Tab-separated table of N, CA and C in Angstrom:
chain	number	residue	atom	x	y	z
A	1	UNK	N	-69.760	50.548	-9.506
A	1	UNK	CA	-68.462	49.897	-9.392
A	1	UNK	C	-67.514	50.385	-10.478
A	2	UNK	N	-68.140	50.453	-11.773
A	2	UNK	CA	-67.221	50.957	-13.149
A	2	UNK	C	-66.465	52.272	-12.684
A	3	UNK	N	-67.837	53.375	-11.968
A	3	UNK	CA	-67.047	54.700	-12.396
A	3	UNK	C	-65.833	54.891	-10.680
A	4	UNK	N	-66.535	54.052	-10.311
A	4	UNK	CA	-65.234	54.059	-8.523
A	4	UNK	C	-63.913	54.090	-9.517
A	5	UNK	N	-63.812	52.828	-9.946
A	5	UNK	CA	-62.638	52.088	-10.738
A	5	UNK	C	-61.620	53.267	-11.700
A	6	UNK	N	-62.473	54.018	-11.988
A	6	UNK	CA	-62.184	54.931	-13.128
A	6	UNK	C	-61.811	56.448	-12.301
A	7	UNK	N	-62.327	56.498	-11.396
A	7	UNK	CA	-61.833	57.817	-9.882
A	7	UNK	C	-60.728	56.905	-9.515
A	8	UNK	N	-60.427	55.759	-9.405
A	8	UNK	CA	-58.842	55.611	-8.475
A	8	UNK	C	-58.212	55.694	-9.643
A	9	UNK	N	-58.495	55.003	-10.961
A	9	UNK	CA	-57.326	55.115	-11.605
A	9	UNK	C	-57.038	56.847	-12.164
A	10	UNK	N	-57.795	57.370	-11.759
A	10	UNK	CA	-57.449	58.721	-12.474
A	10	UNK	C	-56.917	59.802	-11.067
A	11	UNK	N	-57.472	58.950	-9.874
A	11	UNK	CA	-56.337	59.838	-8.565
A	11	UNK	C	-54.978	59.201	-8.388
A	12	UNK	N	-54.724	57.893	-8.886
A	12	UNK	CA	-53.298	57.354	-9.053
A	12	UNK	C	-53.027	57.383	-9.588
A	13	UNK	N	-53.270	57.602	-11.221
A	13	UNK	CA	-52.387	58.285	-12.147
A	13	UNK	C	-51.870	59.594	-11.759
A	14	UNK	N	-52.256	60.779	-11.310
A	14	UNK	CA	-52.356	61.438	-11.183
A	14	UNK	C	-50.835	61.513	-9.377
A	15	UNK	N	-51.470	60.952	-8.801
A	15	UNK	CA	-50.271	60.901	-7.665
A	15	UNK	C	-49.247	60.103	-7.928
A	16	UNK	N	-49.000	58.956	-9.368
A	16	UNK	CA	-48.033	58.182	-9.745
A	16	UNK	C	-46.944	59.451	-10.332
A	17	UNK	N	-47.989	60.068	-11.570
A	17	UNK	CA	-46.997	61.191	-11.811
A	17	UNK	C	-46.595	62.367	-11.121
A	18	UNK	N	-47.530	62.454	-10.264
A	18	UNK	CA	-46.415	63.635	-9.432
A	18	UNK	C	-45.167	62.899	-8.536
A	19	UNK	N	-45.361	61.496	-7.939
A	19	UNK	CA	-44.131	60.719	-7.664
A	19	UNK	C	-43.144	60.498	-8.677
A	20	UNK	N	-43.428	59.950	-9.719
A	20	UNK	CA	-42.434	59.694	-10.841
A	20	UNK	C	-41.665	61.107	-11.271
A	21	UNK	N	-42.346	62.689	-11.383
A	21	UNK	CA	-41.687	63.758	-11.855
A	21	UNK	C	-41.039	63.977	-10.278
A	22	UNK	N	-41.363	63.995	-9.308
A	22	UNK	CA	-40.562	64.056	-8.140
A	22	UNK	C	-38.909	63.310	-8.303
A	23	UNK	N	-38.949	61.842	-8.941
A	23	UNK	CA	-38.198	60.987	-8.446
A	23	UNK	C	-36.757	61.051	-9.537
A	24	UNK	N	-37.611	62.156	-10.982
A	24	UNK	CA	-37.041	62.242	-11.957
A	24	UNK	C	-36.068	63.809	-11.187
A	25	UNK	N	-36.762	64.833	-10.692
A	25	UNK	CA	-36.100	66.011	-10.080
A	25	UNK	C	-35.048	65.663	-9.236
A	26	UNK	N	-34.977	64.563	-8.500
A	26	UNK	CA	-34.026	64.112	-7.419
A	26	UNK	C	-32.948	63.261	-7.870
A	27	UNK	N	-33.309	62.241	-9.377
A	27	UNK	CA	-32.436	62.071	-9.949
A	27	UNK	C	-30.937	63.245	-9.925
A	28	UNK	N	-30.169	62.071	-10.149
A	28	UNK	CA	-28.597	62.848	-9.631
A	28	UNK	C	-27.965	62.845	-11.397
A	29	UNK	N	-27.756	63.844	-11.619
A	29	UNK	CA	-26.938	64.278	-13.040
A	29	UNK	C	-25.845	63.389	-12.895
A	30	UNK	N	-25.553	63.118	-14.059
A	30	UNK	CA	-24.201	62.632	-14.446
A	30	UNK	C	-23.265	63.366	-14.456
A	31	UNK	N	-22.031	63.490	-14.033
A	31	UNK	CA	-21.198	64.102	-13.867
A	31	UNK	C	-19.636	64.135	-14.860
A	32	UNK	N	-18.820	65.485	-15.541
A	32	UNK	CA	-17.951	65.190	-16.063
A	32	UNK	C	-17.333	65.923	-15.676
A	33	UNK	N	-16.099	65.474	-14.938
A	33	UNK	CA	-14.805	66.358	-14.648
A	33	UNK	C	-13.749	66.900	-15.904
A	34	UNK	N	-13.333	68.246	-15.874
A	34	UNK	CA	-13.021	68.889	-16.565
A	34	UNK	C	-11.765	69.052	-16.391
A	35	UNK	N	-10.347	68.735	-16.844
A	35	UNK	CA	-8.974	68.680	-16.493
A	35	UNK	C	-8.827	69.599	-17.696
A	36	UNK	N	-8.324	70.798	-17.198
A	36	UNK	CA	-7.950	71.772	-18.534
A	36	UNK	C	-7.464	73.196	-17.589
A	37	UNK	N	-6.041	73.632	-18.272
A	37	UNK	CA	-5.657	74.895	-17.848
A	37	UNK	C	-6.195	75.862	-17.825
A	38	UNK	N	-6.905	75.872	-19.331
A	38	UNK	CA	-6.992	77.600	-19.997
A	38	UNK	C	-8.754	77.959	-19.489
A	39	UNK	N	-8.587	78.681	-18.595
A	39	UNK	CA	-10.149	79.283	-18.071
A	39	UNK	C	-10.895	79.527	-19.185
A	40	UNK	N	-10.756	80.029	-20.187
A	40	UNK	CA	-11.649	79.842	-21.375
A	40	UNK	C	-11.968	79.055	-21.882
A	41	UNK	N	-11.205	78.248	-22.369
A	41	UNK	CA	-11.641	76.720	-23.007
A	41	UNK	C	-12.247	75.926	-21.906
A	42	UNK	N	-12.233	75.982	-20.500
A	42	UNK	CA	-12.621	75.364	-19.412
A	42	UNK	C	-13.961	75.706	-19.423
A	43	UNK	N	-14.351	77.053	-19.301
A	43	UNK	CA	-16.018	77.698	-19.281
A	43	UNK	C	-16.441	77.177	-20.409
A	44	UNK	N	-15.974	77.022	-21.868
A	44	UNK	CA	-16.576	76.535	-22.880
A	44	UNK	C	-17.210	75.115	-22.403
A	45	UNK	N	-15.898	74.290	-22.221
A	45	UNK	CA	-16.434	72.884	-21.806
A	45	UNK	C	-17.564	72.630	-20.961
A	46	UNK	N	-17.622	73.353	-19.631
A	46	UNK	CA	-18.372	73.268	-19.024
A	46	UNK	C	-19.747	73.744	-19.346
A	47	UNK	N	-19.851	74.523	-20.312
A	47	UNK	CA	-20.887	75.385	-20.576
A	47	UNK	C	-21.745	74.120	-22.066
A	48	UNK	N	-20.636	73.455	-22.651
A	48	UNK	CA	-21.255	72.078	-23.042
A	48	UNK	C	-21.643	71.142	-22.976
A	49	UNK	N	-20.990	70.428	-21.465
A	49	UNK	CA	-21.572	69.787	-20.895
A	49	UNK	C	-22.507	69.858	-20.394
A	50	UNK	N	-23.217	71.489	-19.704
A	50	UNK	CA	-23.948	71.296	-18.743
A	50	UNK	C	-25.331	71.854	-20.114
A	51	UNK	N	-25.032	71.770	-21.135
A	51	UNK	CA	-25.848	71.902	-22.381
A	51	UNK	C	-26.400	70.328	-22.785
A	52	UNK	N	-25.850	69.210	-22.555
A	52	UNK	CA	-25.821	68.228	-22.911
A	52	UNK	C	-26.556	67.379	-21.457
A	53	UNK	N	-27.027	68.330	-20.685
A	53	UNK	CA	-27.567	67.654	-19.331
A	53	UNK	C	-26.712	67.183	-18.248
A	54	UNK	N	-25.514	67.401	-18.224
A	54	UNK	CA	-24.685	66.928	-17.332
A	54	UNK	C	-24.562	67.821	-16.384
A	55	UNK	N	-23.757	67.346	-15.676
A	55	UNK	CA	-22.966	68.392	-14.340
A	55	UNK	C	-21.605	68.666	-15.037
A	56	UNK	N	-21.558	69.520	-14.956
A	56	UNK	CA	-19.468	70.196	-15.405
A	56	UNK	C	-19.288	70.611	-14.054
A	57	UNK	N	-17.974	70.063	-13.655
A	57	UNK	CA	-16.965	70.005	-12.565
A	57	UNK	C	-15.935	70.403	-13.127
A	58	UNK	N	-14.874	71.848	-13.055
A	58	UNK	CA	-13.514	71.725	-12.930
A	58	UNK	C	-12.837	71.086	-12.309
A	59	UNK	N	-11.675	70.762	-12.495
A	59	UNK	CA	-10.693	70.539	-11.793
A	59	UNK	C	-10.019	71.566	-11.491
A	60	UNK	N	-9.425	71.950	-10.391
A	60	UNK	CA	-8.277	72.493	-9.652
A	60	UNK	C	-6.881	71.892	-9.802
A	61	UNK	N	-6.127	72.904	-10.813
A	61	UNK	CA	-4.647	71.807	-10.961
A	61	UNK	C	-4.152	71.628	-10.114
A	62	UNK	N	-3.846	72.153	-8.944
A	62	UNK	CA	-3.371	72.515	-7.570
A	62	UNK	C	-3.838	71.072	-6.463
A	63	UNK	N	-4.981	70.567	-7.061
A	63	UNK	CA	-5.453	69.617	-6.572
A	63	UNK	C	-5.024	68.262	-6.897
A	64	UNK	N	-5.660	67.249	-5.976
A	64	UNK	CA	-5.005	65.994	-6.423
A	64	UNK	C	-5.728	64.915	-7.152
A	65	UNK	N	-5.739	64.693	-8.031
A	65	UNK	CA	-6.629	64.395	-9.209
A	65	UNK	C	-7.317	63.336	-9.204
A	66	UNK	N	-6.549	62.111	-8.285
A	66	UNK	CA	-7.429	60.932	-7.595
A	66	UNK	C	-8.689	61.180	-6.582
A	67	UNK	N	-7.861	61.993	-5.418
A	67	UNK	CA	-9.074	62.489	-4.603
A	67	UNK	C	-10.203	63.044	-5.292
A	68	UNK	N	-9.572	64.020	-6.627
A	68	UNK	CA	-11.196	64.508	-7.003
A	68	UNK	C	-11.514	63.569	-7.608
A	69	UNK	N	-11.509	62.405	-8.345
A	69	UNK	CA	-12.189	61.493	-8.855
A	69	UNK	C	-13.075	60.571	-8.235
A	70	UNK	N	-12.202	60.664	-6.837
A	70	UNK	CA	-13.043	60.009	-5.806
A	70	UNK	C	-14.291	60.522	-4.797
A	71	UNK	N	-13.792	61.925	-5.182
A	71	UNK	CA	-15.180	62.816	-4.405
A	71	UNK	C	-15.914	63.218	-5.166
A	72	UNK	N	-15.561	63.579	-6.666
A	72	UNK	CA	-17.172	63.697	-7.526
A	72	UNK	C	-17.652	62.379	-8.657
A	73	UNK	N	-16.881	61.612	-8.530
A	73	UNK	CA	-17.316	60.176	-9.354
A	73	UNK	C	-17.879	60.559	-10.561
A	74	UNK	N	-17.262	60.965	-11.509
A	74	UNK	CA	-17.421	61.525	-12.416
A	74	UNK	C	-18.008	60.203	-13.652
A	75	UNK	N	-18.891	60.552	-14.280
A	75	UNK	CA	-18.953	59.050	-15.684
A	75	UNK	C	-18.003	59.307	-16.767
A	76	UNK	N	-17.498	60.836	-16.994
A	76	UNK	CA	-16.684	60.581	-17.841
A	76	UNK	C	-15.457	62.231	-17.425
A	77	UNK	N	-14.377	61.875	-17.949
A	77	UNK	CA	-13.197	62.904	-17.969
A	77	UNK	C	-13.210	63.472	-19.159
A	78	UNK	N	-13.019	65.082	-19.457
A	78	UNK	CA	-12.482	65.392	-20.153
A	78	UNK	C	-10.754	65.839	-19.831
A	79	UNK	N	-10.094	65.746	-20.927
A	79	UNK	CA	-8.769	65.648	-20.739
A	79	UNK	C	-8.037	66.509	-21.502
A	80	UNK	N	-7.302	67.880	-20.997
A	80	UNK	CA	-6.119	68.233	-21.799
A	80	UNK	C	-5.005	67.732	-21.476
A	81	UNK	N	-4.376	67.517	-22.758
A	81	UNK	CA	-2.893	67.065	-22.217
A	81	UNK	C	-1.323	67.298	-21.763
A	82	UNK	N	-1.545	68.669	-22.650
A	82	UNK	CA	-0.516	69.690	-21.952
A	82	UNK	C	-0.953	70.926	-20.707
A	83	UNK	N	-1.115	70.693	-19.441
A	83	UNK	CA	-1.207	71.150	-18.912
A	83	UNK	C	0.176	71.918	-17.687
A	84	UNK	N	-0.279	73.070	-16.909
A	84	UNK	CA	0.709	73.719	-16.776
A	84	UNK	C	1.014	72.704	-15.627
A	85	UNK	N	2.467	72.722	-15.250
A	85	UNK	CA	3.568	71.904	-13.996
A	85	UNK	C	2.376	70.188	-14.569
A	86	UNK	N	1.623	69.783	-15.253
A	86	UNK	CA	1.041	68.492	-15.120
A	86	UNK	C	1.137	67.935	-16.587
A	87	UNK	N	1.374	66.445	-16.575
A	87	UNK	CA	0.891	65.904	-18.287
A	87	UNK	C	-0.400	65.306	-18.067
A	88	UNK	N	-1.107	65.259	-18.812
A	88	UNK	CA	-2.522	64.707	-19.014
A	88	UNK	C	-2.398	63.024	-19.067
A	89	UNK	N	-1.319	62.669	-19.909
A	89	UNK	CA	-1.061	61.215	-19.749
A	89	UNK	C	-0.663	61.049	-18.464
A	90	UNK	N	0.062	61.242	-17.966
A	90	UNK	CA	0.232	60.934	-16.692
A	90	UNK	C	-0.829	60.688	-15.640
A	91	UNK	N	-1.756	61.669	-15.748
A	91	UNK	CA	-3.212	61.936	-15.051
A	91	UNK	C	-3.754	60.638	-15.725
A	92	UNK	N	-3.922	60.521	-16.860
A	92	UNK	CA	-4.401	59.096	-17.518
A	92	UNK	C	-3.693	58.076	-17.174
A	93	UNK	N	-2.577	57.740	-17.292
A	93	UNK	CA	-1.932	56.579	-16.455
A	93	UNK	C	-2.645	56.028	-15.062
A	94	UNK	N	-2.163	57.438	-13.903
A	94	UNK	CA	-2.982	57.244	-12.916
A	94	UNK	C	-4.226	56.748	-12.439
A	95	UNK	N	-4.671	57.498	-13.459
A	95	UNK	CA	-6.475	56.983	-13.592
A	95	UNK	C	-6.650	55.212	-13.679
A	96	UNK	N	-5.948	55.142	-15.113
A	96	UNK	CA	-6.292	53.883	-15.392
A	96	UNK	C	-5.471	52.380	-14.581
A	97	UNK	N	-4.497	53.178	-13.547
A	97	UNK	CA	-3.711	52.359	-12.811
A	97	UNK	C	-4.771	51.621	-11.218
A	98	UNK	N	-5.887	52.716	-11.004
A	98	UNK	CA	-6.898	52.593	-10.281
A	98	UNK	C	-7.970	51.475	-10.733
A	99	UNK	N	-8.288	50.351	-9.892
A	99	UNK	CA	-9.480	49.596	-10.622
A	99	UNK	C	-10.295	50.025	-10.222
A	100	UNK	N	-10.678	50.745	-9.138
A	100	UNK	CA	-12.146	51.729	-9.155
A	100	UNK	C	-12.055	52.718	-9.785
A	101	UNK	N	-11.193	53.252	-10.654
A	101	UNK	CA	-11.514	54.247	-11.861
A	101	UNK	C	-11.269	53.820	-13.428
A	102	UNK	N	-10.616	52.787	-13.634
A	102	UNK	CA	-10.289	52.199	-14.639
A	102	UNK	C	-10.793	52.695	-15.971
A	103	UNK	N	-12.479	52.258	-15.712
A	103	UNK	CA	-13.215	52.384	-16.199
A	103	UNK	C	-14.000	53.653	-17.321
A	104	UNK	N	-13.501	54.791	-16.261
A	104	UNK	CA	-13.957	56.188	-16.370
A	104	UNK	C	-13.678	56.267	-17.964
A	105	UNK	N	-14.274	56.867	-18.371
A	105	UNK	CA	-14.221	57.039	-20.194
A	105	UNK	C	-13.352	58.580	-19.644
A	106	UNK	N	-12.355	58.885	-20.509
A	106	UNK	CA	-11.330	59.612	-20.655
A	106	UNK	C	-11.977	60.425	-22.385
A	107	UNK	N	-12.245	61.649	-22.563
A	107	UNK	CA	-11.887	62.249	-23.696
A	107	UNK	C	-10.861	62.818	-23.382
A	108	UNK	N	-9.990	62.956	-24.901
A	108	UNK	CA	-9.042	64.385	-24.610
A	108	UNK	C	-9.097	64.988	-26.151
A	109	UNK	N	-9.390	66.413	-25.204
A	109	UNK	CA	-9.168	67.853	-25.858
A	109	UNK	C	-7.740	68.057	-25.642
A	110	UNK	N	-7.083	68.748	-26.921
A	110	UNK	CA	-6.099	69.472	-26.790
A	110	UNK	C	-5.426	69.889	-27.585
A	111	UNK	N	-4.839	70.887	-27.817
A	111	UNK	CA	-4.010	71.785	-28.969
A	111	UNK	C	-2.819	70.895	-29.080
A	112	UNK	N	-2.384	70.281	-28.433
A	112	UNK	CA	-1.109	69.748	-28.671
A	112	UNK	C	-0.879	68.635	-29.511
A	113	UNK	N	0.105	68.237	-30.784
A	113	UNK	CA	0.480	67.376	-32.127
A	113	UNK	C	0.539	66.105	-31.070
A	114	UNK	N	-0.347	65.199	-31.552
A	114	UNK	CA	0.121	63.763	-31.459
A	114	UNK	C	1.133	62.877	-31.966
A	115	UNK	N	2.417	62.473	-31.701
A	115	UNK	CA	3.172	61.461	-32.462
A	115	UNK	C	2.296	59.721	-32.259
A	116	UNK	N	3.171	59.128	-32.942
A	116	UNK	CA	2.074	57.994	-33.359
A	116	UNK	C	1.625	57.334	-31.832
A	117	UNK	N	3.435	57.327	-31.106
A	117	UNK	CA	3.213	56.499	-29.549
A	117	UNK	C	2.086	57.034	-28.792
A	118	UNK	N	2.009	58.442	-28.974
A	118	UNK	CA	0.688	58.929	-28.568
A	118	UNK	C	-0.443	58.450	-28.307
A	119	UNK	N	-0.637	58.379	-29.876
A	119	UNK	CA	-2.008	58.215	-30.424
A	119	UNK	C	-2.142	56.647	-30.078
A	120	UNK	N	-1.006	56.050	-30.393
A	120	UNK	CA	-1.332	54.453	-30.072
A	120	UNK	C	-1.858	54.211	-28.443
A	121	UNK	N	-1.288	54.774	-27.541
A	121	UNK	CA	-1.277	54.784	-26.203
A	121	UNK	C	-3.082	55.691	-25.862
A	122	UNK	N	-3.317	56.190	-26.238
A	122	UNK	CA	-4.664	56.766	-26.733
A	122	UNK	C	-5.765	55.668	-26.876
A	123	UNK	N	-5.371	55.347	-28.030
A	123	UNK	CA	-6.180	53.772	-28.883
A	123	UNK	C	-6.323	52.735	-27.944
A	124	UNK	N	-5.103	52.617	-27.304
A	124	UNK	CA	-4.875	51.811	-26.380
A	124	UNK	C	-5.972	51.010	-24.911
A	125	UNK	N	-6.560	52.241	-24.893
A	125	UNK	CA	-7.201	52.776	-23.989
A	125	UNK	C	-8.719	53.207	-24.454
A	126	UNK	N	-9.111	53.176	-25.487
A	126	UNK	CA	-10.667	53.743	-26.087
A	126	UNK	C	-10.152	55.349	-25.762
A	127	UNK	N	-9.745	55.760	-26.105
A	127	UNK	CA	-10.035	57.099	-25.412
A	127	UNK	C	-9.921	58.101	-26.752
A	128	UNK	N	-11.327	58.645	-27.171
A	128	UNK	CA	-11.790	59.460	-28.357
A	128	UNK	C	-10.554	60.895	-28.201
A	129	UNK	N	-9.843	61.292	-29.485
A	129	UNK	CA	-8.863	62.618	-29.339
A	129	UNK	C	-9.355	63.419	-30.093
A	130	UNK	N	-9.870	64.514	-29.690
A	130	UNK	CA	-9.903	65.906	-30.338
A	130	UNK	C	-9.188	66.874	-30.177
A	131	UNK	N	-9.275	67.375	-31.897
A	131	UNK	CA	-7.665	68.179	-31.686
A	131	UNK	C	-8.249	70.217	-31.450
A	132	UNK	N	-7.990	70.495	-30.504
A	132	UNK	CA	-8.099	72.045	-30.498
A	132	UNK	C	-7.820	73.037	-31.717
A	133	UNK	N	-9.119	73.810	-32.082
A	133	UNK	CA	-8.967	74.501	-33.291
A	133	UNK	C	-9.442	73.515	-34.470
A	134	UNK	N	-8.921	72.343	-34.638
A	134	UNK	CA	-9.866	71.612	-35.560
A	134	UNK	C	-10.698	70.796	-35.546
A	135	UNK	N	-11.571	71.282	-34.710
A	135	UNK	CA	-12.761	70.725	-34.300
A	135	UNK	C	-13.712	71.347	-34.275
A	136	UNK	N	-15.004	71.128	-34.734
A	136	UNK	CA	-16.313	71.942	-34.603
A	136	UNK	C	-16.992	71.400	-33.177
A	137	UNK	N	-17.724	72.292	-32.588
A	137	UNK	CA	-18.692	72.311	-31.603
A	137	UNK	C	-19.251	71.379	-31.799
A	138	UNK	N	-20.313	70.876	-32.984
A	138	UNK	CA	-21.082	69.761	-33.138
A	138	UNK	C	-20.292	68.239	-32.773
A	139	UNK	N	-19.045	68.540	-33.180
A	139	UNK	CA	-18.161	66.937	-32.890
A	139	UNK	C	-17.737	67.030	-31.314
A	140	UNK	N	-17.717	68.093	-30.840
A	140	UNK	CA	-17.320	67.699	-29.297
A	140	UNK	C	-19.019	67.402	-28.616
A	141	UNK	N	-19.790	68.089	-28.948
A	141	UNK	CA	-20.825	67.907	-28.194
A	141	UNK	C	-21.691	65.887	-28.247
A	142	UNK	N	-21.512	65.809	-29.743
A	142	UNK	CA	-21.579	64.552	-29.944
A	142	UNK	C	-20.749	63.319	-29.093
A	143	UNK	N	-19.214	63.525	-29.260
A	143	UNK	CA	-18.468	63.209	-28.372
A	143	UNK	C	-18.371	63.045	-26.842
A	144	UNK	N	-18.989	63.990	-26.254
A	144	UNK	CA	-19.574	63.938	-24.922
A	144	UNK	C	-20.595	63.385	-24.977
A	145	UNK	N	-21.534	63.514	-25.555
A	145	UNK	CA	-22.875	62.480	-25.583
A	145	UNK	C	-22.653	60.819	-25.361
A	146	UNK	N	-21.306	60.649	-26.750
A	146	UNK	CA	-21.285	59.283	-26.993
A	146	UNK	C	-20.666	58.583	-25.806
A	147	UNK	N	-19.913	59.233	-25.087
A	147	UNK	CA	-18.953	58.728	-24.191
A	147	UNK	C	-19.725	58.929	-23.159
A	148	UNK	N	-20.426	59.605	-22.362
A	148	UNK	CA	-21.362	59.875	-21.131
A	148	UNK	C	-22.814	58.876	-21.038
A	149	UNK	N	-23.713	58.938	-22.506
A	149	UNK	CA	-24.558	57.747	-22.838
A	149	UNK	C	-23.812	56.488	-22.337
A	150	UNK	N	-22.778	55.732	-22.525
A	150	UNK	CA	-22.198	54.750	-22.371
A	150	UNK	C	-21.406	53.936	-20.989
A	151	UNK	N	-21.287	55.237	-19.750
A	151	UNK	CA	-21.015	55.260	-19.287
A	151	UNK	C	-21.818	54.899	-17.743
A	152	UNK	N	-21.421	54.365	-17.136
A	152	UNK	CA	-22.435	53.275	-15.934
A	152	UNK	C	-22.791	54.849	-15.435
A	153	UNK	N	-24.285	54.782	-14.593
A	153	UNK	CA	-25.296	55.817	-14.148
A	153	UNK	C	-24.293	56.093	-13.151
């Protein structure tokens, strides 16, 4: 009777973990949409995120920025704010004017000087600002961590 006991638990351990590493492979990545002009700084981002375990999604400026929020359900945005024919606040307004996106954690990247209304309107909102060029790799990657960890599955 002992050693039966000791054959199932060692053929269901055994088929628990090949179910559980199955269920972990099918798990769906978290996703961060990428709002940024410059194709370089865009491949960077993406190439950090998807370092940090995520999915990196561009955006298409050309596109309409609700619909993509609504077709890749992103946990968190990254955000430039001077973008070409678009403002990033504006895109943030939008966002946060949505109660099914409200929520979305917003970073923004961007080269461009904050005045205070800015930054207050920023604050306003939780939304972490990093400034382009003075920033190290280690603080954005952290930054995506902190904001994506936090963010509903």
């Amino acid at each position: 009777m002992h050693f039966g006991s000791r054959v199932f638990l060692r053929v269901f351990s055994k088929s628990y973990r090949h179910v559980k590493d199955r269920n972990i492979i099918k798990m769906k990545k978290k996703t961060v949409l990428i709002v940024e002009d410059s194709p370089g700084f865009s491949e960077l981002m993406k190439f950090v995120v998807e370092d940090e375990g995520y999915k990196g999604v561009l955006f298409p400026l050309d596109q309409n920025f609700i619909q993509w929020v609504d077709k890749e359900k992103p946990s968190a945005i990254i955000m430039d704010l001077a973008l070409n024919r678009l403002s990033g606040f504006d895109l943030i307004r939008e966002l946060k004017q949505h109660t099914k996106h409200k929520d979305i954690p917003v970073i923004v990247i961007t080269g461009r000087d904050l005045d205070v209304k800015d930054i207050t309107e920023l604050k306003m909102h939780s939304i972490p600002y990093l400034r382009k060029g003075r920033v190290d790799m280690h603080e954005i990657h952290q930054t995506i961590r902190n904001v994506v960890s936090k963010s509903d599955p």
